[in-house]
Every structure is written in structure tokens, then in C-alpha cells.
Tab-separated table of C-alpha atoms and ligand atoms in Angstrom:
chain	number	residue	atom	x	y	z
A	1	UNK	CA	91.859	79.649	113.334
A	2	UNK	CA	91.977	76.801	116.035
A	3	UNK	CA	93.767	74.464	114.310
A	4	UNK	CA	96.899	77.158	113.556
A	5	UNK	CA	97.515	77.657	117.371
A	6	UNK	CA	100.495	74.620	116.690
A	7	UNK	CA	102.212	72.792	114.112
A	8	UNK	CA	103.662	70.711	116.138
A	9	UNK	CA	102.822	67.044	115.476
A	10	UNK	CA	100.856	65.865	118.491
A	11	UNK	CA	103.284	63.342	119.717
A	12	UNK	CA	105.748	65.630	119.593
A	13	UNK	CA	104.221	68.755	121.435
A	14	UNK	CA	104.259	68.811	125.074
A	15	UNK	CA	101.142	70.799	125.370
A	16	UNK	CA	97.810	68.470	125.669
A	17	UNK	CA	95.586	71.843	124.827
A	18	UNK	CA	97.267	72.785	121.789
A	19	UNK	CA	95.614	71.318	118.262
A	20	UNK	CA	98.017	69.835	115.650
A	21	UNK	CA	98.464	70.249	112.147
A	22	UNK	CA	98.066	66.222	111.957
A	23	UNK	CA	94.571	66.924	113.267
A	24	UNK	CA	93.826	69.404	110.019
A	25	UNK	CA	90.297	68.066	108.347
A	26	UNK	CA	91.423	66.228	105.088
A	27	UNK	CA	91.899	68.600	101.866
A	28	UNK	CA	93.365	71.109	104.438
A	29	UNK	CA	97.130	69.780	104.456
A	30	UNK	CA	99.350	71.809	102.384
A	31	UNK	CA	102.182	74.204	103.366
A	32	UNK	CA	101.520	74.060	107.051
A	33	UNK	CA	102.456	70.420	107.080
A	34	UNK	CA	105.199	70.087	104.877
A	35	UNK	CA	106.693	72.855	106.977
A	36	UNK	CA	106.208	71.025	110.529
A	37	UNK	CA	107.391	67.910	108.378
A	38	UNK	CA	111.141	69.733	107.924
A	39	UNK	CA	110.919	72.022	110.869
A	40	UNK	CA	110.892	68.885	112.754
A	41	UNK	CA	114.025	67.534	111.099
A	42	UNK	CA	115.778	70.259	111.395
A	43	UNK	CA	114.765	70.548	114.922
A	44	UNK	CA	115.920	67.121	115.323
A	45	UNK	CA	119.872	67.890	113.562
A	46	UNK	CA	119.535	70.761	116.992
A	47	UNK	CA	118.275	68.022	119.652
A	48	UNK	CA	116.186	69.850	120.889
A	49	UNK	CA	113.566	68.751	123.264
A	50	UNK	CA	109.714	68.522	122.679
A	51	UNK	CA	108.800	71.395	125.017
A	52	UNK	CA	110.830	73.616	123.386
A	53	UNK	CA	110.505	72.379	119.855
A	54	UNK	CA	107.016	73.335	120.578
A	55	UNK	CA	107.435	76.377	121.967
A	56	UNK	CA	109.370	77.882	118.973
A	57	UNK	CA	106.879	76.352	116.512
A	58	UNK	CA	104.129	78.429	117.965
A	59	UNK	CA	103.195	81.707	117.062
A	60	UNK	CA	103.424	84.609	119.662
A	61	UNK	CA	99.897	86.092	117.975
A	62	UNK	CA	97.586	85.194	115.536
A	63	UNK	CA	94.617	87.577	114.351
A	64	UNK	CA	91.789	86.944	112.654
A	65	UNK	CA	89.572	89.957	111.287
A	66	UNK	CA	86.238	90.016	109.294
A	67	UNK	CA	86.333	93.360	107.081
A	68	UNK	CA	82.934	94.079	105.732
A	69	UNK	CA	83.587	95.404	101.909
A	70	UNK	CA	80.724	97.642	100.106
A	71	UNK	CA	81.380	96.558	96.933
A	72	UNK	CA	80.895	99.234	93.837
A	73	UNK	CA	77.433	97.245	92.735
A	74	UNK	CA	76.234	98.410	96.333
A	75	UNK	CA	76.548	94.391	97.644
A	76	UNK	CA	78.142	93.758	100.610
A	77	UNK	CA	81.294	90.934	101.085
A	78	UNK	CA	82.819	90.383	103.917
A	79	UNK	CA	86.068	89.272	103.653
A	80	UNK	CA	88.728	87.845	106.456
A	81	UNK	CA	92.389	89.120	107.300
A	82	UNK	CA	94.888	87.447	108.795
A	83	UNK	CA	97.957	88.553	110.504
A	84	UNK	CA	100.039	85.865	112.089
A	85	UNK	CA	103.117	87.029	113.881
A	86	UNK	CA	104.890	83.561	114.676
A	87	UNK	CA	108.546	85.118	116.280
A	88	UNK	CA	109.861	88.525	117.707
A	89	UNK	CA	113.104	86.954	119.287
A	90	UNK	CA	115.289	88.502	117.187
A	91	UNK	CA	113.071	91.833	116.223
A	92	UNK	CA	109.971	93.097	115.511
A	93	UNK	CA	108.422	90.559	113.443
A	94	UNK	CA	108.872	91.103	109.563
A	95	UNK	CA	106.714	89.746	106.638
A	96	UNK	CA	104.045	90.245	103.717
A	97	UNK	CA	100.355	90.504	103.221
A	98	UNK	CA	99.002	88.313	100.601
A	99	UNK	CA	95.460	88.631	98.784
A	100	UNK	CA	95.245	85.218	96.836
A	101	UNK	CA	92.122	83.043	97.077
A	102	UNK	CA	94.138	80.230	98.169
A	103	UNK	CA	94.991	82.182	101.494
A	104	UNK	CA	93.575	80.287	104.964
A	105	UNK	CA	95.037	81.291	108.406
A	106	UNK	CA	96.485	77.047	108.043
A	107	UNK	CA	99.177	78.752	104.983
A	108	UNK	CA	99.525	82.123	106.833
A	109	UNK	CA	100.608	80.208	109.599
A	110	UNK	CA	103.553	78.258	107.575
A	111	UNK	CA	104.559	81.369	105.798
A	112	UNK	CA	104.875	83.223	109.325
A	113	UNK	CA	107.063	80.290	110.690
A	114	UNK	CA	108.872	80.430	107.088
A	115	UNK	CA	109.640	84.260	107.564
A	116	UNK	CA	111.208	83.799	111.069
A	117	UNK	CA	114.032	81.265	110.296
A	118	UNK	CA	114.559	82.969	107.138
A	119	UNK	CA	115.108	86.714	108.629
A	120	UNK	CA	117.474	84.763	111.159
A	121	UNK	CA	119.430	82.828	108.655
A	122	UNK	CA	120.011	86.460	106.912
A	123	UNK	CA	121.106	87.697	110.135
A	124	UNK	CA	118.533	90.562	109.663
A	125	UNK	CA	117.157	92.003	113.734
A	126	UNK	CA	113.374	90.933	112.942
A	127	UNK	CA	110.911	88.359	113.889
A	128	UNK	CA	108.814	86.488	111.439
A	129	UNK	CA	105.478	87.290	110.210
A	130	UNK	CA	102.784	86.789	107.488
A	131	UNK	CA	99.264	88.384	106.706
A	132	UNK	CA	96.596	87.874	104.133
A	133	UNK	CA	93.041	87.606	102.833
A	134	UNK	CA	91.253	85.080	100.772
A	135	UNK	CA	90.630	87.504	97.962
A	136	UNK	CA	91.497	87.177	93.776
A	137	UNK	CA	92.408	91.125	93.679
A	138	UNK	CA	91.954	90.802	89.965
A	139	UNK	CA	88.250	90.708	90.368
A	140	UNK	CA	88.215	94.086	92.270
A	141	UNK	CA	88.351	97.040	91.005
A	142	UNK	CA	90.410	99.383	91.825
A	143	UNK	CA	88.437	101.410	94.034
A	144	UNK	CA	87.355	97.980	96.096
A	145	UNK	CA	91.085	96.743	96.693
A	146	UNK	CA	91.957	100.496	97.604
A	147	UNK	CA	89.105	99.847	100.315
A	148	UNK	CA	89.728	96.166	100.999
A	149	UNK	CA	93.614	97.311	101.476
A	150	UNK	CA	92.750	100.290	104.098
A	151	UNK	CA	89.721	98.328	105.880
A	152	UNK	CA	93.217	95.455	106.351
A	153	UNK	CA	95.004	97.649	107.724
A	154	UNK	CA	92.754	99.601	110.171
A	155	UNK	CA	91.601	96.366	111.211
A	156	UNK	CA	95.027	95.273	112.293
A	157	UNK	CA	96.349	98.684	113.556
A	158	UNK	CA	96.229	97.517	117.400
A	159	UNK	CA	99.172	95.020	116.377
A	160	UNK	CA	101.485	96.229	113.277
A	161	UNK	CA	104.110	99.204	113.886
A	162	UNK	CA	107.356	99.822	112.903
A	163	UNK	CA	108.894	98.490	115.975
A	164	UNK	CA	106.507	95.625	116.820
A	165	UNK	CA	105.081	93.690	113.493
A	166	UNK	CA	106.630	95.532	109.891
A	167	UNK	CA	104.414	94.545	106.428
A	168	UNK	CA	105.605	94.604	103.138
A	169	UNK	CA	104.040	92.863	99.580
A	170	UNK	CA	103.880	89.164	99.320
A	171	UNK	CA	101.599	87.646	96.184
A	172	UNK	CA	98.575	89.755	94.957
A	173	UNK	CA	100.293	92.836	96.388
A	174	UNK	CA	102.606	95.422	95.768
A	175	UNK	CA	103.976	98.878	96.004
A	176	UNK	CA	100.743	100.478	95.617
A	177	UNK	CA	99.494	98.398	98.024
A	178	UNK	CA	101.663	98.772	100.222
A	179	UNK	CA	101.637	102.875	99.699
A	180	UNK	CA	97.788	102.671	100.321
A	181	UNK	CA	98.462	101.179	103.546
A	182	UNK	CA	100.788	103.378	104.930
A	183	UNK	CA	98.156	105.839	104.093
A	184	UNK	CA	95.716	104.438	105.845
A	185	UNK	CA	97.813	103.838	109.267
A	186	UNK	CA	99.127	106.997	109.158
A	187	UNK	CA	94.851	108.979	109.021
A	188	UNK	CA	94.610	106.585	111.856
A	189	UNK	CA	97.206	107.807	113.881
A	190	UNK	CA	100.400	105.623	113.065
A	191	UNK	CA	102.191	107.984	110.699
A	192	UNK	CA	105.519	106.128	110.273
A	193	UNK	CA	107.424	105.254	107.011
A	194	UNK	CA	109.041	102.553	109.026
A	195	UNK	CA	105.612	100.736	109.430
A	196	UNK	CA	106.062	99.175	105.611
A	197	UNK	CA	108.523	98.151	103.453
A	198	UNK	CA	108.115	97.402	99.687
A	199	UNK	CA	106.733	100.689	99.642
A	200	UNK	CA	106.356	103.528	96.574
A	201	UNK	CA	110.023	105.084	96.094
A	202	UNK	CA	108.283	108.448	96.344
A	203	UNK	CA	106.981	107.719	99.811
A	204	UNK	CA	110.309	106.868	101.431
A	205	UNK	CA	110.835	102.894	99.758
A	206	UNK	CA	114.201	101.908	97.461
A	207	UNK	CA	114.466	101.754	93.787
A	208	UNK	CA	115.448	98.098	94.107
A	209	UNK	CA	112.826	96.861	96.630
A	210	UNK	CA	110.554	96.432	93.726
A	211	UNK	CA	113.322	93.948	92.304
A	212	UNK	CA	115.243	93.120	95.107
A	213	UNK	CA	113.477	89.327	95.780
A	214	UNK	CA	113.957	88.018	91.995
A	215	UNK	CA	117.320	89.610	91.163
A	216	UNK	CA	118.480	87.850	94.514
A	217	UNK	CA	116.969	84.291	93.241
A	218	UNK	CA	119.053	84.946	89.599
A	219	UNK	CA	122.346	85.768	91.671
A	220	UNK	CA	122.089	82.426	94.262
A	221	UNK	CA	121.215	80.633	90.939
A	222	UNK	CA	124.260	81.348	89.451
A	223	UNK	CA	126.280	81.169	92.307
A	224	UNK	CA	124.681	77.638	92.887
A	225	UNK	CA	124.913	76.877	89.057
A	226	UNK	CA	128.637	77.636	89.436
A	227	UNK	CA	129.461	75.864	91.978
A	228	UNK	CA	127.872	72.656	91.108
A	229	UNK	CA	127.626	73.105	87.264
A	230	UNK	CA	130.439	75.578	85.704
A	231	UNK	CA	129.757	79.118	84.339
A	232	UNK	CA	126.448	80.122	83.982
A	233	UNK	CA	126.740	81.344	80.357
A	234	UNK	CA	126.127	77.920	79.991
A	235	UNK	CA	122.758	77.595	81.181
A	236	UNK	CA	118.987	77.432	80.098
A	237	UNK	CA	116.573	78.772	82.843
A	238	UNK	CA	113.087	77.864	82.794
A	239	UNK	CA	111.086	80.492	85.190
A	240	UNK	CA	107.684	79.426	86.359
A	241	UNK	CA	106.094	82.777	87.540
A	242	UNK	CA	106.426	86.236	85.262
A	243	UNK	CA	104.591	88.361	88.265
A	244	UNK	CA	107.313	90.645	90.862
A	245	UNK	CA	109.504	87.906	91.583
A	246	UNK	CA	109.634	85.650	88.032
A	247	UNK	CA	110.103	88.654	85.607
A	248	UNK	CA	113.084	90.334	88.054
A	249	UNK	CA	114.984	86.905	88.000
A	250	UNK	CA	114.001	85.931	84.449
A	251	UNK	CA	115.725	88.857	83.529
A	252	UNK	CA	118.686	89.188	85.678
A	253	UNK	CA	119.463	85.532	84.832
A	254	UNK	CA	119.097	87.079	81.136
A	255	UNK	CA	121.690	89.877	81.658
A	256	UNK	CA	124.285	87.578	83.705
A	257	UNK	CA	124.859	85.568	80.523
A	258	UNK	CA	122.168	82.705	80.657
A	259	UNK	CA	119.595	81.307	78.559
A	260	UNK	CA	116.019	82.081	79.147
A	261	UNK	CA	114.193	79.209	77.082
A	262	UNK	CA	110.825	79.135	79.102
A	263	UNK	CA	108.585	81.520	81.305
A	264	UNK	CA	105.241	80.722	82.136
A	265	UNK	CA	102.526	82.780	83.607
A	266	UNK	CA	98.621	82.228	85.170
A	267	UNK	CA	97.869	81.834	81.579
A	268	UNK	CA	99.598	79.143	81.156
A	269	UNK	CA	104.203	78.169	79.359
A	270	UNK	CA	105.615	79.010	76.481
A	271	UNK	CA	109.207	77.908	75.444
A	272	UNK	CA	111.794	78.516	72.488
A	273	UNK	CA	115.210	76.703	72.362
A	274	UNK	CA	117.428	79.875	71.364
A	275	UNK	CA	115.646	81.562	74.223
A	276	UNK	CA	112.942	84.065	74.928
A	277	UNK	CA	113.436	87.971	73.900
A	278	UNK	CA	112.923	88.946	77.438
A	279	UNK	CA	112.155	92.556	76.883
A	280	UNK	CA	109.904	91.752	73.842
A	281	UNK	CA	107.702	89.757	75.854
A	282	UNK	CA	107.533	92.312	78.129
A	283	UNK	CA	106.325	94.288	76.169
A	284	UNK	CA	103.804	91.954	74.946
A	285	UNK	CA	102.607	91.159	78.155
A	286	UNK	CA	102.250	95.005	79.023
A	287	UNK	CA	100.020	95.594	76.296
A	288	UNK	CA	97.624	93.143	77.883
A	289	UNK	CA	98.175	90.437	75.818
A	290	UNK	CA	97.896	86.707	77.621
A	291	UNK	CA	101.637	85.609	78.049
A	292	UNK	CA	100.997	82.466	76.263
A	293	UNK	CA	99.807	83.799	73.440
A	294	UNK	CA	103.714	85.157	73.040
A	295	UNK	CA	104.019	84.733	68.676
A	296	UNK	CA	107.505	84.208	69.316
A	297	UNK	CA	107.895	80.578	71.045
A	298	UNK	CA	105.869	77.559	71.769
A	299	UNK	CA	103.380	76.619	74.075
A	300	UNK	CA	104.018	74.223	76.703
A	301	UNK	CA	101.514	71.148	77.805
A	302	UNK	CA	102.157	71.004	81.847
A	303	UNK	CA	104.512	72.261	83.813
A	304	UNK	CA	106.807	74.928	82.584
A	305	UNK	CA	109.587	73.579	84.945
A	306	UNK	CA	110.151	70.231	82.616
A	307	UNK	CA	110.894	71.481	79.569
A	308	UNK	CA	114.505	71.013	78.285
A	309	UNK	CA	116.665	73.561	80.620
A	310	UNK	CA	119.187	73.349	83.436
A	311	UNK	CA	117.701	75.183	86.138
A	312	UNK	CA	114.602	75.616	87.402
A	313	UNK	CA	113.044	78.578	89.084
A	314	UNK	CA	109.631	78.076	90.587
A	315	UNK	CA	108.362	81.270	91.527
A	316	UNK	CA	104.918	81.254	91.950
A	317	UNK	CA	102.989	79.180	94.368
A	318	UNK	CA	103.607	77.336	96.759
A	319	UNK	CA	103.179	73.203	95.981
A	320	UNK	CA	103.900	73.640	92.394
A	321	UNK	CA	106.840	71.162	92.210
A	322	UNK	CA	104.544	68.369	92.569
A	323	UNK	CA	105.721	64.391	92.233
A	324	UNK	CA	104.678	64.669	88.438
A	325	UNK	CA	107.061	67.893	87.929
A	326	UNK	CA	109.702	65.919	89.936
A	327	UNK	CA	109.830	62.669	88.039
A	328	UNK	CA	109.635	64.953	85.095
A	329	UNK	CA	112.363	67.618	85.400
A	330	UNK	CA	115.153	67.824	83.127
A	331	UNK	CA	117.293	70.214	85.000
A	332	UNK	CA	120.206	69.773	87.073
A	333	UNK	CA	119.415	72.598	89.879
A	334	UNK	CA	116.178	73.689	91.305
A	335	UNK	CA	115.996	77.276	92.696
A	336	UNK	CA	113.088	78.167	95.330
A	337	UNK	CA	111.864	81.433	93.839
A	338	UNK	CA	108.711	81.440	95.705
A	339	UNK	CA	108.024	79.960	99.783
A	340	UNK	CA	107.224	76.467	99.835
A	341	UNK	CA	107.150	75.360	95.984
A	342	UNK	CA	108.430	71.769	96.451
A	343	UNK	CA	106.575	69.397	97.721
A	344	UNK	CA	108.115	67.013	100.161
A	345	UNK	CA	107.397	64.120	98.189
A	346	UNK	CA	108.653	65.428	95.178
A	347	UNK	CA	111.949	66.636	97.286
A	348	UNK	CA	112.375	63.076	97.764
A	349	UNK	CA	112.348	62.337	94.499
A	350	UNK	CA	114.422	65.169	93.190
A	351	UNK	CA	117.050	64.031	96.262
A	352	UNK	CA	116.829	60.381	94.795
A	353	UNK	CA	117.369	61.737	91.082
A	354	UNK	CA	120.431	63.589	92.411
A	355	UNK	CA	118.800	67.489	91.355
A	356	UNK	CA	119.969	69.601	94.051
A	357	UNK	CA	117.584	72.239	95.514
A	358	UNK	CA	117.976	76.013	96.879
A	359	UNK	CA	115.810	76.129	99.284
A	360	UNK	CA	113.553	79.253	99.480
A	361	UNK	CA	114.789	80.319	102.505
A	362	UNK	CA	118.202	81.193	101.242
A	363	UNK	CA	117.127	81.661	97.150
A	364	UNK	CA	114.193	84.146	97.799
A	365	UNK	CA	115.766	85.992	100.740
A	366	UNK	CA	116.825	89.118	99.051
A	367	UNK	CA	113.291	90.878	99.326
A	368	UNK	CA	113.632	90.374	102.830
A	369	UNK	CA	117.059	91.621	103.150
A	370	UNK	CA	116.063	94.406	101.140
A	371	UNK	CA	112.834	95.400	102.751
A	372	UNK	CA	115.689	95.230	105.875
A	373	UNK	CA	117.759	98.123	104.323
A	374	UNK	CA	114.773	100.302	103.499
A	375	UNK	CA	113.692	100.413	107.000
A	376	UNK	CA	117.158	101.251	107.959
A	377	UNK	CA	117.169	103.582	105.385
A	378	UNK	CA	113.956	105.181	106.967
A	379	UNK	CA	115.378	105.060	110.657
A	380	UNK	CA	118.469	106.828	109.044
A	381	UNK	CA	116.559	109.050	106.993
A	382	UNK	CA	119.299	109.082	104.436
A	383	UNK	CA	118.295	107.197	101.250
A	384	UNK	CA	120.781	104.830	99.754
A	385	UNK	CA	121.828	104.591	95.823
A	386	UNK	CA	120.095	102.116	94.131
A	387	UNK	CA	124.225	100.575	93.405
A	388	UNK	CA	124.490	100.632	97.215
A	389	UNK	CA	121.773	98.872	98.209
A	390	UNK	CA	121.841	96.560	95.442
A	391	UNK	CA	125.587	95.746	96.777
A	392	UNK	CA	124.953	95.417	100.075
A	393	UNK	CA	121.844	92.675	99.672
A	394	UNK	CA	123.937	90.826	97.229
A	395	UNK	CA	126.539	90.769	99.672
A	396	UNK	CA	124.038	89.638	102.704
A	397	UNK	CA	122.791	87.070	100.199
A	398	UNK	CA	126.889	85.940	99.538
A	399	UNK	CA	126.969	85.239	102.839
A	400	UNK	CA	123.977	83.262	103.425
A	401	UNK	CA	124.619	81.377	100.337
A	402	UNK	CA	128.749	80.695	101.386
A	403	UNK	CA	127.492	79.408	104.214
A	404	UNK	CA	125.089	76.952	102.693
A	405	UNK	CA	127.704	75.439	100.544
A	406	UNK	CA	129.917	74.627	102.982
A	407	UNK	CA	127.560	71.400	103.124
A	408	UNK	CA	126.302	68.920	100.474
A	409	UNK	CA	123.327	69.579	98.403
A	410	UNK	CA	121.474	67.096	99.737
A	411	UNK	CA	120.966	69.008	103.236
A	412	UNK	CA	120.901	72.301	102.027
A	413	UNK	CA	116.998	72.611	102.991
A	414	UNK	CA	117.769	71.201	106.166
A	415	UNK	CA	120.986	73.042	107.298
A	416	UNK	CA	119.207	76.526	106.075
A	417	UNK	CA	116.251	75.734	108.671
A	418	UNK	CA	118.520	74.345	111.439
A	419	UNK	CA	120.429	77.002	111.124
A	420	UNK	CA	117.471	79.948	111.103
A	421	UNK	CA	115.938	77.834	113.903
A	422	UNK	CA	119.101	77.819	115.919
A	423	UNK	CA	119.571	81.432	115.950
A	424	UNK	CA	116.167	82.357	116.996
A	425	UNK	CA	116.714	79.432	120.000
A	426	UNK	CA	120.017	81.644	120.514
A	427	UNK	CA	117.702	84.664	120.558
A	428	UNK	CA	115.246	83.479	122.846
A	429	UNK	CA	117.606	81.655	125.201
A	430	UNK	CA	119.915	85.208	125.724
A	431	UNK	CA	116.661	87.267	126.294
A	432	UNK	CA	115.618	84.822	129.005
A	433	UNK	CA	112.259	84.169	126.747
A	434	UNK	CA	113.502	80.259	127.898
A	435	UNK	CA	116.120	79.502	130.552
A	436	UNK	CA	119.295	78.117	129.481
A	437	UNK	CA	119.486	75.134	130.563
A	438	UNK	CA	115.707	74.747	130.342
A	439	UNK	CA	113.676	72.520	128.095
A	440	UNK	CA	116.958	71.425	125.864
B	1	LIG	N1	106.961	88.526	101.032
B	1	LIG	C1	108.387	88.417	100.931
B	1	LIG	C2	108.879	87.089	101.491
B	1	LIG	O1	108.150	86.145	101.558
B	1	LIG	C3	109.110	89.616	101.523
B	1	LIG	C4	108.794	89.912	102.940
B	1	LIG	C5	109.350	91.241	103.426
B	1	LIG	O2	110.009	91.916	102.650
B	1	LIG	O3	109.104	91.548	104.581
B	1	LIG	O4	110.026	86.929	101.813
């Protein structure tokens, strides 16, 4: 993982040993670059200097396992795990474990770095971290990602722990995941509810975890939809994702009024004018039938996002909003369901066309905040209402989102970051991690 140790661009970083993202072999630039690209911006809004710039771009540990997996044909795979904690100036560091073939230590990298401004734009007392392995859990069975999931998190016992480094689901995981983990830490010796969040309700997680991330994108859309647009009974949503975070705010957009005309899934977009029957494709999609094979709209050519709607919710992969998608959008608001979907040549564009874009760090943050009040609700011991908790991240999410509006659209991406990246500064410069004074 060499070329993760920084993102800083090389004539920016003060440190002639580090390697640079600008030095990543061609085909390898993705999310790790466009997030040194705006970290770098932002970083420039803060003036801060180039030792320090560098210093909070690196990561305070990055781990790279191989976990050998017996696989139920009696072959052998060995698959890698990564675990990148980038920041613990604020708090142990806080993020998810993904199991997507796309997953290199170059993306686990970004999303680390991602999780640490956004826990300190929320205000929340962690760090930022991200984990991961280059797996399609859809080809395993169940019995393989049950041992892929425990041999992940045996492998990286030595540096998780509900003080130090705290896991929760990202893409390709979930609450069964993460219940098999906490399993498996707790045989080995680390037998803490604390150590995940995202968790089974049974085993000490919240009823709105599960739902937490995409009813929090739904509420900043309309609060963003209101503020630039009018009320939100007034608008069509297109949703590009249906998995944990597309279906939640597909269908909390649904029940605060507005128009769900287009959803699209791995299996491609389907859209209908007078809007989608949210439930009934649920129900269609439960029975194991391919989402675009939904009887009851139209399939879309291309990207879901540019159909006919007014806002647009990617909430899949990273890198989906692509020039094309930009050029092509129809909407009037773009909301960052997943981390990293614009690209930053299709931001330009979008900035240029005048569409106005939540950034991810402020739209998605409500799994975060959440997976923050179920590990209070574990140190407490004293479960929450699913109301209260619901309330209270809403509220969290008010705030971040007040704060954002207080400036025009057009910065919103980079006053988010500035503002995550200042508070960690903050954090590091009080705890004497850097001198005041010092490198600024
Ligand atoms: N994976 C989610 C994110 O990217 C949630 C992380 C967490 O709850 O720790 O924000």
C-alpha cells in the first residue's frame, strides 16, 4: 500500500520520503485524487502551510492483511483487508468495512480521510476511519462471507476497539455483518458491544441505525430543496442506489410529500412520471425479482440521475456523476447519498450549469451520527426509543446543514471540508499533536 502513505500532491508535501497520489500508476486515479484535489482547496480557504497540510492528510495507520479463505469447493483464495485509520484527534477513529471488488487500499485511503472531516463537521468525539476487502460478497455463500467476515476481523484485532478504531457497515455489508464480527472479537478476547456500530438490534444496535444514513440524505434534501427551491411536495426525486442507503431515502423522500419518479439498482433504472409505488417495488424486489424488470414503469437507457426530476440522489458508488451525467442532468439539486459520487470534472460542470450540490459529507452524515448515538447508547447501557434517536440525529444533521447554508451553493463542498478540516487542526493543535504556532 506504498503509494497510500500520502495524498498530498508532491509539490505540496514537505516530506521528500512520502509517495504522492500524483505518482499513482495510470488507471489507478479515482477517489483518492479527487479527494487531495478538494482537500487541498479547502486547505487553502484555512492557509495552512505545506508541513501541516501534509501532516493532517496522512493517515496515523494503515494495515494491510492477507486472509487465506477455504472456500466450500475445498479451493483456497486469499483475499486482502484493509483497515486505514487516517485521524484520532478528535476520538477513536470511526468508519465502515466495505467488501466490493472495486476496493484497493488507494479508495480506502480517501474514504478514511472522508470519514475524519465528516465526524468533525458533525461535531461527533471520533477520528476517521475506513476498512475493506476486494471481494463481490454476492458470489459467496453464506458460510464463506461468515468466514471471510471473522478471518477480517481476527486479522485486525491488534488495532480496532471500542476506544481506539470503532467499525460499522459501509457497501457490501450490513447488520449481520457487522453482528458476525462482534462475534468474532468478542471468542478472541475483545467482548465489547462498543467495538461496532450498525450492529443487530438484538445484540445491543438501534432500530434506526439500519435507516439512519438514507432517511438523513431525504431530510437535508428537503431542507436543501426548500431552501433553494420551495416546498418539497413539489418535487420529483430520482434515487440512483435501492441497497441500505437508496431504499431508506427513496422512501422517506416518499413519505415527506415528494415524488419518487426513478430508482435504479445494479440491474440497471426504471422510471414512471406519476411516480414509483415505493412499497410495491419493494416488494417486487424482495421476491427476487431484478429491479428493472419492475412491470410498473419504464426502463431507463443510462444514467438514472438524468431522467426528468428535480433532485438527484446518487447513492451508490463513488464516481457515478460522471461529465456525461453532468451535462445531462435535468435537476435543479444534487444530493451526495453515497462518499465521493461526483466527479470533479463533472462538479465543474454542474457549478457552471448553476445545479447546486450537497456534498456527502453533510447529506450522508446521519449513519455516522447515528452509529455515534448507539455507542453512547452502549457506554450508557440504556437503549434509546427509536423517536429519540431518530430526533436527536435529525437535529445533529439541522445543525450541520444550518450551518452550510449560511454560504452560497457554490462552496458548499468546500466550506463542509474546511470546516471538518479546521476542527480536527483545532483538535490536534489543543492536544499538542502540533504546536500552536507551529507549521501554520
Ligand atoms: N459507512 C458509513 C459512512 O460512510 C457509516 C460509518 C459509520 O457509521 O461509522 O459514513
Amino acid at each position: 500500500m506504498t503509494e497510500t502513505t500520502c495524498g498530498t500532491e508532491g509539490e505540496r508535501c514537505a516530506n521528500s520520503l512520502h509517495r504522492h497520489s500524483r505518482e499513482l500508476p495510470a488507471g489507478r486515479e479515482g477517489l483518492l485524487e479527487w479527494e487531495a484535489e478538494r482537500f487541498h482547496l479547502a486547505t487553502e480557504t484555512l492557509g495552512l502551510d505545506s508541513a501541516l497540510v501534509c501532516a493532517l492528510h496522512c493517515a496515523v495507520r494503515s494495515v494491510e492483511i492477507e486472509i487465506p479463505l477455504l472456500r466450500d469447493d475445498g479451493s483456497l483464495t486469499v483475499f486482502t483487508g484493509y483497515r486505514v485509520q487516517h485521524s484520532t484527534a478528535l476520538g477513536p477513529a470511526k468508519g465502515g468495512i466495505r467488501f466490493h471488488p472495486g476496493v484497493t487500499g488507494a479508495e480506502v485511503t480517501a474514504l478514511a480521510r472522508l470519514m475524519s472531516w465528516k465526524t468533525a463537521l458533525a461535531g461527533l468525539p471520533f477520528g476517521g476511519a475506513k476498512g475493506g476487502v476486494p471481494v463481490d460478497p454476492t458470489t459467496l455463500s453464506t458460510r464463506e462471507l461468515w468466514d471471510l467476515t471473522r478471518r477480517y476481523t481476527v486479522g485486525m484485532l491488534p488495532v480496532i476497539g471500542p476506544e481506539v478504531d470503532v467499525v460499522a457497515p459501509d457497501l457490501g455489508t450490513d447488520a449481520r455483518v457487522m453482528g458476525w464480527v462482534l462475534r468474532a472479537a468478542a471468542e478472541a478476547g475483545l467482548d465489547d458491544p462498543r467495538l461496532v456500530t450498525g450492529k443487530p438490534p438484538i445484540l445491543g444496535g438501534t432500530a434506526f441505525r439500519a435507516s439512519a444514513t438514507g432517511v438523513g440524505v431525504a431530510h437535508v434534501a428537503e431542507r436543501a430543496f426548500t431552501h433553494l427551491e420551495g416546498p418539497f411536495d413539489r418535487a420529483r426525486v430520482a434515487v440512483e442506489g435501492f441497497g441500505s442507503v437508496g431504499r431508506w431515502a427513496a422512501r422517506e423522500a416518499a413519505d415527506r410529500g415528494a415524488k419518487v419518479v426513478a430508482v435504479a439498482d445494479i440491474t440497471g433504472a426504471i422510471y414512471a412520471e406519476d411516480g414509483i409505488d415505493l412499497p410495491d417495488l419493494e416488494a417486487w424486489v424482495a421476491g427476487g425479482r431484478p429491479l428493472v424488470e419492475y412491470p410498473r414503469a419504464d426502463t431507463v437507457d443510462g444514467s438514472v440521475l438524468t431522467v426528468p426530476c428535480d433532485v438527484a440522489i446518487p447513492a451508490a458508488m463513488e464516481g457515478t456523476v460522471t461529465v456525461e451525467v453532468a451535462r445531462e442532468l435535468s435537476a435543479r439539486l444534487l444530493v451526495e447519498g453515497a462518499n465521493g459520487p461526483t466527479r470533479p470534472e463533472a462538479e465543474a460542470i454542474l457549478a457552471d450549469r448553476g445545479v447546486p450540490v450537497v456534498p456527502d459529507l453533510v447529506a450522508n452524515a446521519g449513519g455516522v451520527i447515528s452509529s455515534y448515538f448507539e455507542w453512547v447508547q452502549n457506554h450508557q447501557r440504556l437503549p434509546w426509543s427509536i423517536e429519540v434517536e431518530r430526533r436527536r440525529v435529525l437535529e445533529r444533521l439541522d445543525e450541520v446543514w444550518d450551518q452550510l447554508a449560511t454560504v452560497p451553493p457554490e462552496k458548499w463542498r468546500i466550506h463542509a471540508l474546511a470546516t471538518g478540516i479546521g476542527r480536527v487542526v483545532e483538535g490536534m493543535v489543543a492536544s499538542g499533536e502540533i504546536l500552536d504556532g507551529e507549521g501554520r
